[in-house]
């Protein structure tokens, strides 16, 4: 099947802004996007499944299963200066390089149908130390576009500090040009240990985002939300490690014992 | 070719229930499903071949070759409260994550044509110890669906004990929702050593299944059947290990000896 | 592109017999098939290219390049009891499991157009020792088919000795059933060191084949031919090892040195 | 998406000669081709994106992102004996064998539309030592074609020294035959350390190329250009190593710690 999007509703949106927050370092993008979805009571309208996710389902407390997926939500702009939003969240990114491209193209093809022309992708920037006040580093799709975003407290020195943006946050921005989309990637500085979701980095990114989107969210709930997510994220990561360990065990032949058997190979 | 289903007969079935039992831990699913096929004298009507199986054929005692495959059988419900069944058995699952998705979607696409709306997938749950009376753990496709299956002696605490269901048993259940199918995965507790088929765990699952399907099978034959299968399963697993070992040997360059040769690489 | 067949001529053949001999253990299949092509002056009519071969070209003595390929030859039956033949030779098999299936299906799809209903695939059987008089082991596509081939000096005890036939020789035979083809795989006993082409095993297979095809070939030329091929085969294998070594070197990051650099990963 | 070419202009060209220079050993091909593009003020008319490149974007000094790509340029022949040129440069080759074939076929399919019948591919030949006067080794698509190129100072003894040409330079030449194209690969002798771009080897290749193309370029600028590129190339290679390291870290499960947890695998 490769990668397929299943649509449950076709919302009518006006010049929607696309926001992406998928799992990654410090889960900064994911926490931030999920918080916006929850606080704006955004509505789910499509799901993306992919053969480039791990080949298992998660078991939930209710004994029901959960397939790994990405989810599209929308929220209508209500106040002055607020725009319609399409928000992408999810519990996995591709497990191989080729899938990253495939999934990014599927997403871009899909959101193009809603007339998306601008995007904000969210992620973390591992800096190897814990910072009291993490900065938010910006990377733009087109040279000179940093000027457009200069009034939101974003630091534009990514070129000096960072070499690459790995995965969806980078590819959506980079490949978006082909689909006539421009935008920015917001990277919250985080220590860089992938195990732990970093609410402080997410908070920094959220503050910038609230200004950009002209919305007010109750930041007090963030810690609470992060705790809720933490259990789930920890479970996925643990299971991913176990599953990969299991796969390797199954595939790698035990050496030594077999050594003395008679050779019987045909080719 | 990727994955293709070759149909030898197109049976007419009424609201059939789909049962899956492919190789996995303790071969619990496979033993159980194969036993039902044999005892109900179910009839084969289609075969699934896939480039995600190992690239060899098995040699049988008769000097004839056997391609790795999954097989679809059907059995008509005869007694009261018995339903038409489609049963999937086979000697392999995908050897890579992507193939697991591809094969699951092929299967779902195919059985959807017969009007399948409910499925029971079968597997083992490795618990690291040998139990006198293995339990049967249930996982359902949809929250709340455990209630439907509460009268069959299934334990619904999977969410506490297990994190994931790897491979076909999980993906068929999870992806089935997209195809309008609901169902349950039955997991028989087993020690977890993949080498040995576990007839006790299969027996526990069979007992639950007989209640669910409203059928009576001669359980006395189970041990005998398992012994017949054991030889075949052992052979496949041994060969899989050898084949992978051989592949690695061919692909990994010998180090050391080459070190002193003159470098002649072009790029 | 995956796998594509480029046809230079469309021969008219009557109920042709398909013979396959590609690289493998002891290069038994390849030597045998190439010898028949040369001695019968068979004519090339198609080439198969595949993205599942190594991604390099070979440099020949003449400073011209050679893409890895499989080649289809045909020879018309001339004498009594002789049949039209399609012979497949080549310098590579797939480097990954999936490609083995893809290439086998492409070949079967293609030869089906010529009305092929029977095939003989050729290979070596590694037995771990050098034998004065190597036997030829047979494996058939269908149970009972060994009787058809009983008068050619083939040993039919593969089921006891061998577990699997890896690669094209096995898959073509096994998947052939789907295309309405039957046949046999002839395996010449060889020591099992893949580096060295084994002319003795090839000779044993050739003797059987001559009886089956009702042809007489000048076996005296075999050693000479093998020496010609040896240089080429050695070169390919050496280069394959080097190429893989080079690939690994490029892809595996040097550890240690990088350890102290500041962490700058974005996700 | 696999591999796609995005065309920004459709130039009208007369019997264009195709020149390829992508990253590789010593970056000889890349430096040479890029220098010609710059000096001839060639115009970009198409870009190739591929899911077989690494799944990240590069961050540039301007805080804008750069997707890995190959680029098609054209230059019209102006003087006597000068031909129209299509020049392919880029910052990546495929990271897997299959992608090398796919990308090469996409390129050949595309340039065939412009009537390309001849190509020159450029690369380095690692010889393990630094040479005062590196030679330029030639490899041709067809036997005997070396005669056509004998007057340009190319050494035609590749068959003795080199076994394979890995990647685009070799595959384009080898697969080109299928598209009705002939040509030559020019390999500049270089020490073979992939980290360092080798301007001396590029200079040697450029001198041969200028004769072949009947153009004069200001070689004095070469060192300057190489210095400009060096920074960029170093950055890509460093990031590629880091990205791969990161990927491995994410995918390989930590061993040891998990050992004592209870086994809970389902299959």
PDB file of C-alpha atoms in Angstrom, chain D residues 69-198:
ATOM      1  CA  UNK D  69      19.054  17.446  -5.627  1.00  0.00           C
ATOM      2  CA  UNK D  70      20.670  17.005  -9.025  1.00  0.00           C
ATOM      3  CA  UNK D  71      20.450  19.876 -11.487  1.00  0.00           C
ATOM      4  CA  UNK D  72      20.316  20.012 -15.282  1.00  0.00           C
ATOM      5  CA  UNK D  73      22.008  22.976 -17.019  1.00  0.00           C
ATOM      6  CA  UNK D  74      22.352  23.777 -20.683  1.00  0.00           C
ATOM      7  CA  UNK D  75      24.837  25.842 -22.651  1.00  0.00           C
ATOM      8  CA  UNK D  76      24.549  26.625 -26.347  1.00  0.00           C
ATOM      9  CA  UNK D  77      27.581  26.024 -28.533  1.00  0.00           C
ATOM     10  CA  UNK D  78      28.813  29.396 -29.778  1.00  0.00           C
ATOM     11  CA  UNK D  79      32.146  29.027 -31.512  1.00  0.00           C
ATOM     12  CA  UNK D  80      33.157  26.768 -34.366  1.00  0.00           C
ATOM     13  CA  UNK D  81      33.166  23.049 -33.483  1.00  0.00           C
ATOM     14  CA  UNK D  82      31.287  23.748 -30.287  1.00  0.00           C
ATOM     15  CA  UNK D  83      28.194  21.755 -29.464  1.00  0.00           C
ATOM     16  CA  UNK D  84      25.136  22.397 -27.351  1.00  0.00           C
ATOM     17  CA  UNK D  85      25.665  20.921 -23.890  1.00  0.00           C
ATOM     18  CA  UNK D  86      23.444  19.461 -21.174  1.00  0.00           C
ATOM     19  CA  UNK D  87      25.380  19.358 -17.916  1.00  0.00           C
ATOM     20  CA  UNK D  88      24.245  17.438 -14.842  1.00  0.00           C
ATOM     21  CA  UNK D  89      25.623  18.469 -11.440  1.00  0.00           C
ATOM     22  CA  UNK D  90      24.311  17.924  -7.929  1.00  0.00           C
ATOM     23  CA  UNK D  91      24.967  17.368  -4.260  1.00  0.00           C
ATOM     24  CA  UNK D  92      24.107  13.708  -3.910  1.00  0.00           C
ATOM     25  CA  UNK D  93      24.003  10.285  -5.457  1.00  0.00           C
ATOM     26  CA  UNK D  94      21.632   7.515  -4.383  1.00  0.00           C
ATOM     27  CA  UNK D  95      22.280   6.055  -0.941  1.00  0.00           C
ATOM     28  CA  UNK D  96      21.230   2.536  -2.023  1.00  0.00           C
ATOM     29  CA  UNK D  97      21.991   0.299  -5.052  1.00  0.00           C
ATOM     30  CA  UNK D  98      18.407   0.218  -6.338  1.00  0.00           C
ATOM     31  CA  UNK D  99      18.205   4.001  -6.357  1.00  0.00           C
ATOM     32  CA  UNK D 100      21.323   4.247  -8.517  1.00  0.00           C
ATOM     33  CA  UNK D 101      19.540   2.333 -11.268  1.00  0.00           C
ATOM     34  CA  UNK D 102      16.288   4.244 -10.835  1.00  0.00           C
ATOM     35  CA  UNK D 103      17.948   7.651 -10.967  1.00  0.00           C
ATOM     36  CA  UNK D 104      20.120   6.697 -13.948  1.00  0.00           C
ATOM     37  CA  UNK D 105      17.078   5.541 -15.908  1.00  0.00           C
ATOM     38  CA  UNK D 106      15.155   8.705 -15.038  1.00  0.00           C
ATOM     39  CA  UNK D 107      18.055  10.814 -16.275  1.00  0.00           C
ATOM     40  CA  UNK D 108      18.431   8.820 -19.489  1.00  0.00           C
ATOM     41  CA  UNK D 109      14.684   8.896 -20.171  1.00  0.00           C
ATOM     42  CA  UNK D 110      14.727  12.646 -19.690  1.00  0.00           C
ATOM     43  CA  UNK D 111      17.765  13.583 -21.781  1.00  0.00           C
ATOM     44  CA  UNK D 112      16.643  11.264 -24.573  1.00  0.00           C
ATOM     45  CA  UNK D 113      13.834  13.768 -25.180  1.00  0.00           C
ATOM     46  CA  UNK D 114      16.445  16.368 -26.123  1.00  0.00           C
ATOM     47  CA  UNK D 115      17.984  14.035 -28.671  1.00  0.00           C
ATOM     48  CA  UNK D 116      21.130  13.179 -26.701  1.00  0.00           C
ATOM     49  CA  UNK D 117      23.208  10.583 -28.554  1.00  0.00           C
ATOM     50  CA  UNK D 118      26.589  11.089 -26.885  1.00  0.00           C
ATOM     51  CA  UNK D 119      27.684  11.511 -23.301  1.00  0.00           C
ATOM     52  CA  UNK D 120      30.787  12.210 -21.242  1.00  0.00           C
ATOM     53  CA  UNK D 121      30.623  11.107 -17.614  1.00  0.00           C
ATOM     54  CA  UNK D 122      33.224  12.348 -15.145  1.00  0.00           C
ATOM     55  CA  UNK D 123      34.736  10.798 -12.040  1.00  0.00           C
ATOM     56  CA  UNK D 124      37.829  10.102 -10.003  1.00  0.00           C
ATOM     57  CA  UNK D 125      39.964   6.997  -9.870  1.00  0.00           C
ATOM     58  CA  UNK D 126      41.421   6.290  -6.443  1.00  0.00           C
ATOM     59  CA  UNK D 127      44.995   5.084  -6.828  1.00  0.00           C
ATOM     60  CA  UNK D 128      46.135   5.298  -3.203  1.00  0.00           C
ATOM     61  CA  UNK D 129      48.936   7.794  -3.791  1.00  0.00           C
ATOM     62  CA  UNK D 130      49.312  11.468  -4.597  1.00  0.00           C
ATOM     63  CA  UNK D 131      50.587  12.000  -8.154  1.00  0.00           C
ATOM     64  CA  UNK D 132      52.323  15.098  -9.479  1.00  0.00           C
ATOM     65  CA  UNK D 133      50.700  14.653 -12.865  1.00  0.00           C
ATOM     66  CA  UNK D 134      47.499  12.654 -12.566  1.00  0.00           C
ATOM     67  CA  UNK D 135      46.481  10.844 -15.712  1.00  0.00           C
ATOM     68  CA  UNK D 136      42.997  10.750 -17.171  1.00  0.00           C
ATOM     69  CA  UNK D 137      41.777   7.195 -17.709  1.00  0.00           C
ATOM     70  CA  UNK D 138      39.030   6.561 -20.264  1.00  0.00           C
ATOM     71  CA  UNK D 139      36.322   3.921 -20.406  1.00  0.00           C
ATOM     72  CA  UNK D 140      33.992   3.753 -23.393  1.00  0.00           C
ATOM     73  CA  UNK D 141      30.459   2.482 -23.831  1.00  0.00           C
ATOM     74  CA  UNK D 142      31.277   0.297 -26.824  1.00  0.00           C
ATOM     75  CA  UNK D 143      34.231  -1.773 -27.841  1.00  0.00           C
ATOM     76  CA  UNK D 144      36.408   0.071 -30.345  1.00  0.00           C
ATOM     77  CA  UNK D 145      35.014   3.465 -29.420  1.00  0.00           C
ATOM     78  CA  UNK D 146      38.326   4.379 -27.743  1.00  0.00           C
ATOM     79  CA  UNK D 147      39.647   5.118 -31.249  1.00  0.00           C
ATOM     80  CA  UNK D 148      37.189   7.997 -31.604  1.00  0.00           C
ATOM     81  CA  UNK D 149      38.650   9.656 -28.513  1.00  0.00           C
ATOM     82  CA  UNK D 150      42.333   8.923 -29.095  1.00  0.00           C
ATOM     83  CA  UNK D 151      43.503  12.487 -29.777  1.00  0.00           C
ATOM     84  CA  UNK D 152      42.714  14.062 -26.423  1.00  0.00           C
ATOM     85  CA  UNK D 153      45.436  12.672 -24.161  1.00  0.00           C
ATOM     86  CA  UNK D 154      43.258  10.029 -22.538  1.00  0.00           C
ATOM     87  CA  UNK D 155      44.894   6.805 -21.281  1.00  0.00           C
ATOM     88  CA  UNK D 156      43.018   3.693 -22.320  1.00  0.00           C
ATOM     89  CA  UNK D 157      44.306   1.031 -19.974  1.00  0.00           C
ATOM     90  CA  UNK D 158      41.373   0.982 -17.568  1.00  0.00           C
ATOM     91  CA  UNK D 159      40.770  -2.698 -18.222  1.00  0.00           C
ATOM     92  CA  UNK D 160      44.080  -3.512 -16.583  1.00  0.00           C
ATOM     93  CA  UNK D 161      43.878  -1.244 -13.610  1.00  0.00           C
ATOM     94  CA  UNK D 162      40.280  -0.851 -12.670  1.00  0.00           C
ATOM     95  CA  UNK D 163      37.530  -3.374 -12.232  1.00  0.00           C
ATOM     96  CA  UNK D 164      34.365  -1.353 -11.904  1.00  0.00           C
ATOM     97  CA  UNK D 165      32.901   2.130 -12.178  1.00  0.00           C
ATOM     98  CA  UNK D 166      30.499   2.574  -9.300  1.00  0.00           C
ATOM     99  CA  UNK D 167      27.386   4.758  -9.421  1.00  0.00           C
ATOM    100  CA  UNK D 168      26.071   7.242 -11.946  1.00  0.00           C
ATOM    101  CA  UNK D 169      29.247   7.652 -14.050  1.00  0.00           C
ATOM    102  CA  UNK D 170      29.284   3.957 -14.807  1.00  0.00           C
ATOM    103  CA  UNK D 171      25.572   3.193 -14.980  1.00  0.00           C
ATOM    104  CA  UNK D 172      24.699   6.147 -17.230  1.00  0.00           C
ATOM    105  CA  UNK D 173      27.359   4.974 -19.681  1.00  0.00           C
ATOM    106  CA  UNK D 174      26.383   1.322 -19.445  1.00  0.00           C
ATOM    107  CA  UNK D 175      22.610   1.740 -19.478  1.00  0.00           C
ATOM    108  CA  UNK D 176      22.861   4.479 -22.106  1.00  0.00           C
ATOM    109  CA  UNK D 177      23.200   1.829 -24.818  1.00  0.00           C
ATOM    110  CA  UNK D 178      19.588   0.866 -24.255  1.00  0.00           C
ATOM    111  CA  UNK D 179      18.634   4.499 -24.997  1.00  0.00           C
ATOM    112  CA  UNK D 180      20.747   4.672 -28.125  1.00  0.00           C
ATOM    113  CA  UNK D 181      23.530   6.684 -26.531  1.00  0.00           C
ATOM    114  CA  UNK D 182      27.268   6.158 -26.707  1.00  0.00           C
ATOM    115  CA  UNK D 183      30.070   7.839 -24.888  1.00  0.00           C
ATOM    116  CA  UNK D 184      33.030   7.881 -22.600  1.00  0.00           C
ATOM    117  CA  UNK D 185      33.802   8.104 -18.905  1.00  0.00           C
ATOM    118  CA  UNK D 186      36.802  10.225 -17.935  1.00  0.00           C
ATOM    119  CA  UNK D 187      38.450   9.294 -14.658  1.00  0.00           C
ATOM    120  CA  UNK D 188      41.034  11.588 -13.086  1.00  0.00           C
ATOM    121  CA  UNK D 189      43.627   9.805 -10.963  1.00  0.00           C
ATOM    122  CA  UNK D 190      43.300  10.882  -7.336  1.00  0.00           C
ATOM    123  CA  UNK D 191      44.634   9.633  -4.021  1.00  0.00           C
ATOM    124  CA  UNK D 192      41.311   8.195  -2.994  1.00  0.00           C
ATOM    125  CA  UNK D 193      40.469   9.829   0.270  1.00  0.00           C
ATOM    126  CA  UNK D 194      36.817  10.717  -0.246  1.00  0.00           C
ATOM    127  CA  UNK D 195      36.875  13.563   2.270  1.00  0.00           C
ATOM    128  CA  UNK D 196      39.056  15.907   0.223  1.00  0.00           C
ATOM    129  CA  UNK D 197      38.053  17.421  -3.103  1.00  0.00           C
ATOM    130  CA  UNK D 198      41.032  17.041  -5.446  1.00  0.00           C
TER     131      UNK D 198
END
